[in-house]
PDB file of C-alpha atoms in Angstrom:
ATOM      1  CA  UNK A   1     123.665 -26.070-199.381  1.00 95.00           C
ATOM      2  CA  UNK A   2     119.883 -27.069-200.220  1.00 97.00           C
ATOM      3  CA  UNK A   3     117.893 -23.882-200.813  1.00 98.00           C
ATOM      4  CA  UNK A   4     114.263 -23.335-201.508  1.00 98.00           C
ATOM      5  CA  UNK A   5     113.004 -19.824-202.588  1.00 98.00           C
ATOM      6  CA  UNK A   6     109.355 -19.145-203.107  1.00 98.00           C
ATOM      7  CA  UNK A   7     108.159 -15.991-204.964  1.00 98.00           C
ATOM      8  CA  UNK A   8     105.169 -14.773-206.652  1.00 98.00           C
ATOM      9  CA  UNK A   9     102.888 -14.083-203.786  1.00 97.00           C
ATOM     10  CA  UNK A  10     100.741 -10.735-203.305  1.00 97.00           C
ATOM     11  CA  UNK A  11      97.338  -9.449-203.110  1.00 98.00           C
ATOM     12  CA  UNK A  12      94.671 -10.491-205.594  1.00 98.00           C
ATOM     13  CA  UNK A  13      90.910  -9.979-205.724  1.00 98.00           C
ATOM     14  CA  UNK A  14      88.509 -12.731-205.223  1.00 98.00           C
ATOM     15  CA  UNK A  15      88.046 -14.915-208.409  1.00 98.00           C
ATOM     16  CA  UNK A  16      91.533 -13.586-209.602  1.00 98.00           C
ATOM     17  CA  UNK A  17      94.634 -15.989-210.225  1.00 98.00           C
ATOM     18  CA  UNK A  18      98.301 -15.923-209.271  1.00 98.00           C
ATOM     19  CA  UNK A  19     101.308 -18.327-209.979  1.00 98.00           C
ATOM     20  CA  UNK A  20     103.816 -19.116-207.241  1.00 98.00           C
ATOM     21  CA  UNK A  21     107.306 -20.211-208.022  1.00 98.00           C
ATOM     22  CA  UNK A  22     109.812 -22.260-205.908  1.00 98.00           C
ATOM     23  CA  UNK A  23     113.388 -22.153-207.127  1.00 98.00           C
ATOM     24  CA  UNK A  24     115.501 -24.858-206.002  1.00 98.00           C
ATOM     25  CA  UNK A  25     119.205 -24.959-205.595  1.00 98.00           C
ATOM     26  CA  UNK A  26     122.146 -26.835-203.901  1.00 97.00           C
ATOM     27  CA  UNK A  27     120.733 -30.447-205.044  1.00 97.00           C
ATOM     28  CA  UNK A  28     119.631 -32.407-208.038  1.00 97.00           C
ATOM     29  CA  UNK A  29     115.894 -30.909-208.489  1.00 97.00           C
ATOM     30  CA  UNK A  30     114.854 -33.603-210.871  1.00 96.00           C
ATOM     31  CA  UNK A  31     115.244 -36.444-208.380  1.00 97.00           C
ATOM     32  CA  UNK A  32     112.877 -35.107-205.654  1.00 96.00           C
ATOM     33  CA  UNK A  33     109.174 -35.099-205.193  1.00 96.00           C
ATOM     34  CA  UNK A  34     108.299 -32.033-204.058  1.00 97.00           C
ATOM     35  CA  UNK A  35     105.243 -30.264-202.166  1.00 98.00           C
ATOM     36  CA  UNK A  36     103.218 -26.998-201.482  1.00 98.00           C
ATOM     37  CA  UNK A  37     101.997 -26.366-198.009  1.00 98.00           C
ATOM     38  CA  UNK A  38      99.971 -23.331-196.676  1.00 98.00           C
ATOM     39  CA  UNK A  39      99.346 -21.634-193.364  1.00 98.00           C
ATOM     40  CA  UNK A  40      96.695 -19.278-192.965  1.00 98.00           C
ATOM     41  CA  UNK A  41      97.195 -16.124-190.659  1.00 97.00           C
ATOM     42  CA  UNK A  42      97.445 -17.589-187.089  1.00 96.00           C
ATOM     43  CA  UNK A  43      96.233 -20.979-187.875  1.00 97.00           C
ATOM     44  CA  UNK A  44      98.151 -24.313-188.422  1.00 98.00           C
ATOM     45  CA  UNK A  45      99.748 -26.030-191.230  1.00 98.00           C
ATOM     46  CA  UNK A  46      97.596 -27.422-194.383  1.00 98.00           C
ATOM     47  CA  UNK A  47      99.142 -29.371-197.060  1.00 98.00           C
ATOM     48  CA  UNK A  48      98.034 -28.386-200.485  1.00 98.00           C
ATOM     49  CA  UNK A  49      99.523 -30.335-203.400  1.00 98.00           C
ATOM     50  CA  UNK A  50     102.407 -32.983-204.436  1.00 97.00           C
ATOM     51  CA  UNK A  51     104.299 -33.799-207.728  1.00 96.00           C
ATOM     52  CA  UNK A  52     106.597 -36.670-207.930  1.00 94.00           C
ATOM     53  CA  UNK A  53     110.097 -36.102-209.207  1.00 93.00           C
ATOM     54  CA  UNK A  54     109.301 -36.893-212.754  1.00 90.00           C
ATOM     55  CA  UNK A  55     106.114 -34.912-213.069  1.00 89.00           C
ATOM     56  CA  UNK A  56     103.502 -37.771-212.375  1.00 88.00           C
ATOM     57  CA  UNK A  57     101.529 -38.879-209.195  1.00 91.00           C
ATOM     58  CA  UNK A  58      99.809 -35.757-208.594  1.00 96.00           C
ATOM     59  CA  UNK A  59      97.592 -35.181-205.487  1.00 97.00           C
ATOM     60  CA  UNK A  60      95.593 -32.499-204.366  1.00 98.00           C
ATOM     61  CA  UNK A  61      93.943 -31.108-201.117  1.00 98.00           C
ATOM     62  CA  UNK A  62      90.004 -31.209-201.656  1.00 98.00           C
ATOM     63  CA  UNK A  63      90.148 -27.583-200.642  1.00 98.00           C
ATOM     64  CA  UNK A  64      91.907 -26.634-203.841  1.00 98.00           C
ATOM     65  CA  UNK A  65      91.175 -29.356-206.320  1.00 98.00           C
ATOM     66  CA  UNK A  66      90.047 -28.140-209.564  1.00 97.00           C
ATOM     67  CA  UNK A  67      91.306 -24.677-208.961  1.00 98.00           C
ATOM     68  CA  UNK A  68      95.118 -25.060-208.298  1.00 98.00           C
ATOM     69  CA  UNK A  69      97.528 -26.722-210.486  1.00 98.00           C
ATOM     70  CA  UNK A  70     101.161 -28.063-209.546  1.00 98.00           C
ATOM     71  CA  UNK A  71     103.694 -28.353-211.961  1.00 97.00           C
ATOM     72  CA  UNK A  72     107.602 -28.312-212.259  1.00 97.00           C
ATOM     73  CA  UNK A  73     110.067 -27.494-214.854  1.00 96.00           C
ATOM     74  CA  UNK A  74     113.211 -29.769-214.223  1.00 95.00           C
ATOM     75  CA  UNK A  75     115.409 -27.724-216.711  1.00 96.00           C
ATOM     76  CA  UNK A  76     114.679 -24.587-214.397  1.00 97.00           C
ATOM     77  CA  UNK A  77     114.829 -26.289-211.248  1.00 97.00           C
ATOM     78  CA  UNK A  78     111.552 -24.839-210.303  1.00 98.00           C
ATOM     79  CA  UNK A  79     108.180 -26.036-208.886  1.00 98.00           C
ATOM     80  CA  UNK A  80     105.161 -23.969-209.634  1.00 98.00           C
ATOM     81  CA  UNK A  81     101.646 -23.544-208.081  1.00 98.00           C
ATOM     82  CA  UNK A  82      98.850 -22.036-210.442  1.00 98.00           C
ATOM     83  CA  UNK A  83      96.119 -20.817-208.484  1.00 98.00           C
ATOM     84  CA  UNK A  84      92.818 -19.855-210.267  1.00 98.00           C
ATOM     85  CA  UNK A  85      89.560 -18.813-208.810  1.00 98.00           C
ATOM     86  CA  UNK A  86      91.030 -17.617-205.522  1.00 98.00           C
ATOM     87  CA  UNK A  87      88.835 -17.233-202.329  1.00 98.00           C
ATOM     88  CA  UNK A  88      89.598 -15.329-199.479  1.00 98.00           C
ATOM     89  CA  UNK A  89      90.018 -18.603-197.452  1.00 98.00           C
ATOM     90  CA  UNK A  90      93.134 -19.104-199.889  1.00 98.00           C
ATOM     91  CA  UNK A  91      94.662 -16.346-197.939  1.00 98.00           C
ATOM     92  CA  UNK A  92      97.879 -17.934-196.481  1.00 98.00           C
ATOM     93  CA  UNK A  93     101.646 -18.112-196.534  1.00 98.00           C
ATOM     94  CA  UNK A  94     102.610 -20.912-199.090  1.00 98.00           C
ATOM     95  CA  UNK A  95     105.638 -22.831-198.426  1.00 98.00           C
ATOM     96  CA  UNK A  96     107.341 -25.448-200.669  1.00 98.00           C
ATOM     97  CA  UNK A  97     109.147 -28.494-199.333  1.00 98.00           C
ATOM     98  CA  UNK A  98     111.229 -31.301-200.436  1.00 97.00           C
ATOM     99  CA  UNK A  99     110.871 -34.932-199.968  1.00 96.00           C
ATOM    100  CA  UNK A 100     113.836 -36.522-198.318  1.00 93.00           C
ATOM    101  CA  UNK A 101     114.600 -39.395-200.387  1.00 91.00           C
ATOM    102  CA  UNK A 102     115.613 -39.126-204.157  1.00 89.00           C
ATOM    103  CA  UNK A 103     113.308 -41.054-206.357  1.00 91.00           C
ATOM    104  CA  UNK A 104     111.507 -41.680-203.133  1.00 85.00           C
ATOM    105  CA  UNK A 105     107.857 -42.763-203.020  1.00 84.00           C
ATOM    106  CA  UNK A 106     107.289 -41.636-199.199  1.00 89.00           C
ATOM    107  CA  UNK A 107     106.076 -38.112-198.967  1.00 90.00           C
ATOM    108  CA  UNK A 108     108.275 -37.151-196.072  1.00 93.00           C
ATOM    109  CA  UNK A 109     109.613 -33.782-195.741  1.00 92.00           C
ATOM    110  CA  UNK A 110     113.078 -32.344-195.173  1.00 94.00           C
ATOM    111  CA  UNK A 111     113.735 -28.882-196.257  1.00 97.00           C
ATOM    112  CA  UNK A 112     111.357 -25.923-196.550  1.00 98.00           C
ATOM    113  CA  UNK A 113     111.395 -22.738-198.378  1.00 98.00           C
ATOM    114  CA  UNK A 114     110.997 -19.289-196.221  1.00 98.00           C
ATOM    115  CA  UNK A 115     107.486 -19.045-197.672  1.00 98.00           C
ATOM    116  CA  UNK A 116     105.316 -16.246-199.766  1.00 98.00           C
ATOM    117  CA  UNK A 117     102.162 -14.562-198.638  1.00 98.00           C
ATOM    118  CA  UNK A 118      98.874 -14.778-200.845  1.00 98.00           C
ATOM    119  CA  UNK A 119      96.390 -12.320-199.748  1.00 98.00           C
ATOM    120  CA  UNK A 120      92.808 -12.751-201.540  1.00 98.00           C
ATOM    121  CA  UNK A 121      91.016  -9.491-200.572  1.00 97.00           C
ATOM    122  CA  UNK A 122      88.911  -6.903-202.710  1.00 93.00           C
TER     123      UNK A 122
ATOM    124  CA  UNK B   1      90.877 -38.418-194.387  1.00 96.00           C
ATOM    125  CA  UNK B   2      93.177 -39.088-191.396  1.00 98.00           C
ATOM    126  CA  UNK B   3      92.511 -36.844-188.492  1.00 98.00           C
ATOM    127  CA  UNK B   4      95.511 -35.906-186.362  1.00 98.00           C
ATOM    128  CA  UNK B   5      94.800 -35.031-182.761  1.00 98.00           C
ATOM    129  CA  UNK B   6      97.623 -33.442-180.580  1.00 98.00           C
ATOM    130  CA  UNK B   7      97.707 -32.820-176.844  1.00 98.00           C
ATOM    131  CA  UNK B   8      97.863 -30.460-175.415  1.00 97.00           C
ATOM    132  CA  UNK B   9      97.592 -27.627-177.386  1.00 97.00           C
ATOM    133  CA  UNK B  10      99.699 -25.486-175.211  1.00 97.00           C
ATOM    134  CA  UNK B  11     101.990 -25.926-172.383  1.00 97.00           C
ATOM    135  CA  UNK B  12     103.894 -23.836-170.224  1.00 96.00           C
ATOM    136  CA  UNK B  13     107.451 -25.187-169.032  1.00 95.00           C
ATOM    137  CA  UNK B  14     110.819 -24.221-167.662  1.00 95.00           C
ATOM    138  CA  UNK B  15     114.159 -24.297-169.092  1.00 95.00           C
ATOM    139  CA  UNK B  16     115.579 -27.818-168.210  1.00 95.00           C
ATOM    140  CA  UNK B  17     112.097 -29.445-167.897  1.00 96.00           C
ATOM    141  CA  UNK B  18     111.311 -32.689-169.815  1.00 97.00           C
ATOM    142  CA  UNK B  19     108.488 -32.317-172.110  1.00 97.00           C
ATOM    143  CA  UNK B  20     106.235 -34.639-173.907  1.00 98.00           C
ATOM    144  CA  UNK B  21     103.731 -34.056-176.765  1.00 98.00           C
ATOM    145  CA  UNK B  22     101.350 -36.430-177.699  1.00 98.00           C
ATOM    146  CA  UNK B  23      99.878 -37.022-181.302  1.00 98.00           C
ATOM    147  CA  UNK B  24      96.888 -39.631-182.038  1.00 98.00           C
ATOM    148  CA  UNK B  25      95.843 -40.572-185.549  1.00 98.00           C
ATOM    149  CA  UNK B  26      92.200 -41.572-186.255  1.00 98.00           C
ATOM    150  CA  UNK B  27      93.276 -44.623-187.885  1.00 98.00           C
ATOM    151  CA  UNK B  28      96.593 -46.732-187.919  1.00 98.00           C
ATOM    152  CA  UNK B  29      99.386 -44.992-189.974  1.00 97.00           C
ATOM    153  CA  UNK B  30     102.303 -47.542-189.209  1.00 97.00           C
ATOM    154  CA  UNK B  31     105.313 -45.181-188.555  1.00 97.00           C
ATOM    155  CA  UNK B  32     104.563 -42.851-191.283  1.00 97.00           C
ATOM    156  CA  UNK B  33     104.474 -39.728-188.623  1.00 98.00           C
ATOM    157  CA  UNK B  34     106.486 -36.755-188.826  1.00 98.00           C
ATOM    158  CA  UNK B  35     107.210 -33.864-186.384  1.00 98.00           C
ATOM    159  CA  UNK B  36     108.115 -30.237-187.278  1.00 98.00           C
ATOM    160  CA  UNK B  37     109.119 -27.058-185.081  1.00 98.00           C
ATOM    161  CA  UNK B  38     108.008 -23.620-186.128  1.00 98.00           C
ATOM    162  CA  UNK B  39     108.919 -20.344-184.524  1.00 98.00           C
ATOM    163  CA  UNK B  40     106.994 -17.258-185.054  1.00 95.00           C
ATOM    164  CA  UNK B  41     107.292 -15.769-188.423  1.00 95.00           C
ATOM    165  CA  UNK B  42     109.615 -18.525-189.763  1.00 97.00           C
ATOM    166  CA  UNK B  43     109.144 -21.610-191.768  1.00 98.00           C
ATOM    167  CA  UNK B  44     108.541 -25.066-190.203  1.00 98.00           C
ATOM    168  CA  UNK B  45     111.638 -27.188-189.725  1.00 98.00           C
ATOM    169  CA  UNK B  46     111.658 -30.764-189.903  1.00 97.00           C
ATOM    170  CA  UNK B  47     112.715 -32.543-186.712  1.00 98.00           C
ATOM    171  CA  UNK B  48     111.566 -36.394-187.026  1.00 98.00           C
ATOM    172  CA  UNK B  49     110.428 -38.603-189.685  1.00 97.00           C
ATOM    173  CA  UNK B  50     109.309 -42.379-189.710  1.00 97.00           C
ATOM    174  CA  UNK B  51     107.991 -41.812-186.191  1.00 98.00           C
ATOM    175  CA  UNK B  52     111.414 -41.723-184.438  1.00 98.00           C
ATOM    176  CA  UNK B  53     114.247 -41.054-186.936  1.00 97.00           C
ATOM    177  CA  UNK B  54     116.035 -37.650-186.309  1.00 97.00           C
ATOM    178  CA  UNK B  55     116.519 -35.435-189.324  1.00 96.00           C
ATOM    179  CA  UNK B  56     120.169 -34.465-189.981  1.00 94.00           C
ATOM    180  CA  UNK B  57     121.536 -31.773-187.874  1.00 95.00           C
ATOM    181  CA  UNK B  58     118.670 -31.915-185.190  1.00 97.00           C
ATOM    182  CA  UNK B  59     119.980 -32.307-181.574  1.00 96.00           C
ATOM    183  CA  UNK B  60     119.502 -35.686-179.861  1.00 97.00           C
ATOM    184  CA  UNK B  61     117.386 -33.879-177.130  1.00 97.00           C
ATOM    185  CA  UNK B  62     114.713 -34.481-179.328  1.00 98.00           C
ATOM    186  CA  UNK B  63     113.195 -37.880-179.690  1.00 98.00           C
ATOM    187  CA  UNK B  64     110.051 -39.481-181.058  1.00 98.00           C
ATOM    188  CA  UNK B  65     108.232 -42.811-180.442  1.00 98.00           C
ATOM    189  CA  UNK B  66     105.143 -44.919-181.515  1.00 98.00           C
ATOM    190  CA  UNK B  67     103.625 -46.489-184.050  1.00 98.00           C
ATOM    191  CA  UNK B  68     100.029 -47.363-185.337  1.00 97.00           C
ATOM    192  CA  UNK B  69      97.940 -44.297-183.814  1.00 98.00           C
ATOM    193  CA  UNK B  70      99.529 -43.150-180.732  1.00 98.00           C
ATOM    194  CA  UNK B  71     103.016 -41.146-180.988  1.00 98.00           C
ATOM    195  CA  UNK B  72     105.102 -39.056-178.923  1.00 98.00           C
ATOM    196  CA  UNK B  73     107.463 -36.215-179.236  1.00 98.00           C
ATOM    197  CA  UNK B  74     109.851 -35.618-176.314  1.00 98.00           C
ATOM    198  CA  UNK B  75     112.240 -32.858-175.666  1.00 97.00           C
ATOM    199  CA  UNK B  76     114.587 -34.155-172.973  1.00 95.00           C
ATOM    200  CA  UNK B  77     115.854 -30.869-171.592  1.00 93.00           C
ATOM    201  CA  UNK B  78     114.056 -27.866-172.576  1.00 95.00           C
ATOM    202  CA  UNK B  79     116.119 -24.991-173.761  1.00 95.00           C
ATOM    203  CA  UNK B  80     115.360 -21.185-174.698  1.00 93.00           C
ATOM    204  CA  UNK B  81     115.661 -21.797-178.342  1.00 94.00           C
ATOM    205  CA  UNK B  82     113.087 -24.816-177.997  1.00 96.00           C
ATOM    206  CA  UNK B  83     110.215 -22.525-177.231  1.00 92.00           C
ATOM    207  CA  UNK B  84     108.042 -22.868-180.481  1.00 97.00           C
ATOM    208  CA  UNK B  85     104.963 -24.655-181.767  1.00 98.00           C
ATOM    209  CA  UNK B  86     105.442 -28.203-182.725  1.00 98.00           C
ATOM    210  CA  UNK B  87     103.171 -29.987-185.330  1.00 98.00           C
ATOM    211  CA  UNK B  88     102.835 -33.793-186.078  1.00 98.00           C
ATOM    212  CA  UNK B  89     101.778 -35.069-189.659  1.00 98.00           C
ATOM    213  CA  UNK B  90     100.772 -38.316-191.158  1.00 98.00           C
ATOM    214  CA  UNK B  91     102.240 -39.221-194.409  1.00 97.00           C
ATOM    215  CA  UNK B  92     100.623 -42.565-194.827  1.00 97.00           C
ATOM    216  CA  UNK B  93      97.789 -41.590-197.185  1.00 96.00           C
ATOM    217  CA  UNK B  94      96.889 -38.547-199.182  1.00 96.00           C
ATOM    218  CA  UNK B  95      95.710 -35.916-198.252  1.00 97.00           C
ATOM    219  CA  UNK B  96      98.589 -35.520-195.667  1.00 98.00           C
ATOM    220  CA  UNK B  97      97.248 -34.225-192.693  1.00 98.00           C
ATOM    221  CA  UNK B  98      98.903 -32.421-189.635  1.00 98.00           C
ATOM    222  CA  UNK B  99      97.764 -31.781-186.210  1.00 98.00           C
ATOM    223  CA  UNK B 100      96.606 -28.528-184.826  1.00 98.00           C
ATOM    224  CA  UNK B 101      99.861 -27.814-183.034  1.00 98.00           C
ATOM    225  CA  UNK B 102     101.285 -27.462-179.633  1.00 98.00           C
ATOM    226  CA  UNK B 103     102.563 -24.052-178.522  1.00 98.00           C
ATOM    227  CA  UNK B 104     105.444 -24.631-175.845  1.00 97.00           C
ATOM    228  CA  UNK B 105     105.868 -21.596-173.746  1.00 95.00           C
ATOM    229  CA  UNK B 106     108.125 -19.977-171.014  1.00 87.00           C
ATOM    230  CA  UNK B 107     106.826 -20.908-167.407  1.00 86.00           C
TER     231      UNK B 107
END
């Protein structure tokens, strides 16, 4: 069965850095585009970033562009989100999500991880 | 960016009711529209993609319709497990954008 497990969240001071991981299992990770989506406490969903199955076609939300970097290691079945210059407004639960179709270009989701909480506070 | 507007933002309904949630895009998105369900403290669950296609394992009481700028999610007969917040999302262009959510509560 498909599983996505995020890790790496925690408390960090403003201006600090954190790297999130999303470990995938139950499917051929290297065939699927992957996304990060976040949700601030009590708020709605905000899309953060995407990377195509082959590591190309990377896009970011304007709110994180230049500060966050999405990457993947297909040999380790893992997606990453490197977050630098963190701000209080980056406080959120971060989810990874898989696109529906292998080798697909449409950024539609099917499976989501359980999320990892990032808190930016002094 | 494409703005997604959901209405209502919340609603109260009874078990067995038919519920309809509306989502409007600020510009045409063809059928690149998805719906998600989220329960408190849980990750979102994918319900519908391509405006009207059910994700695998999602019961047929959920249905989606629409194209262009106006879309609806319908729950044919509300059950206790359906009380949750529902989000629409466009995936026609980046950045992907979500609606503000519709909270479905028990009357």
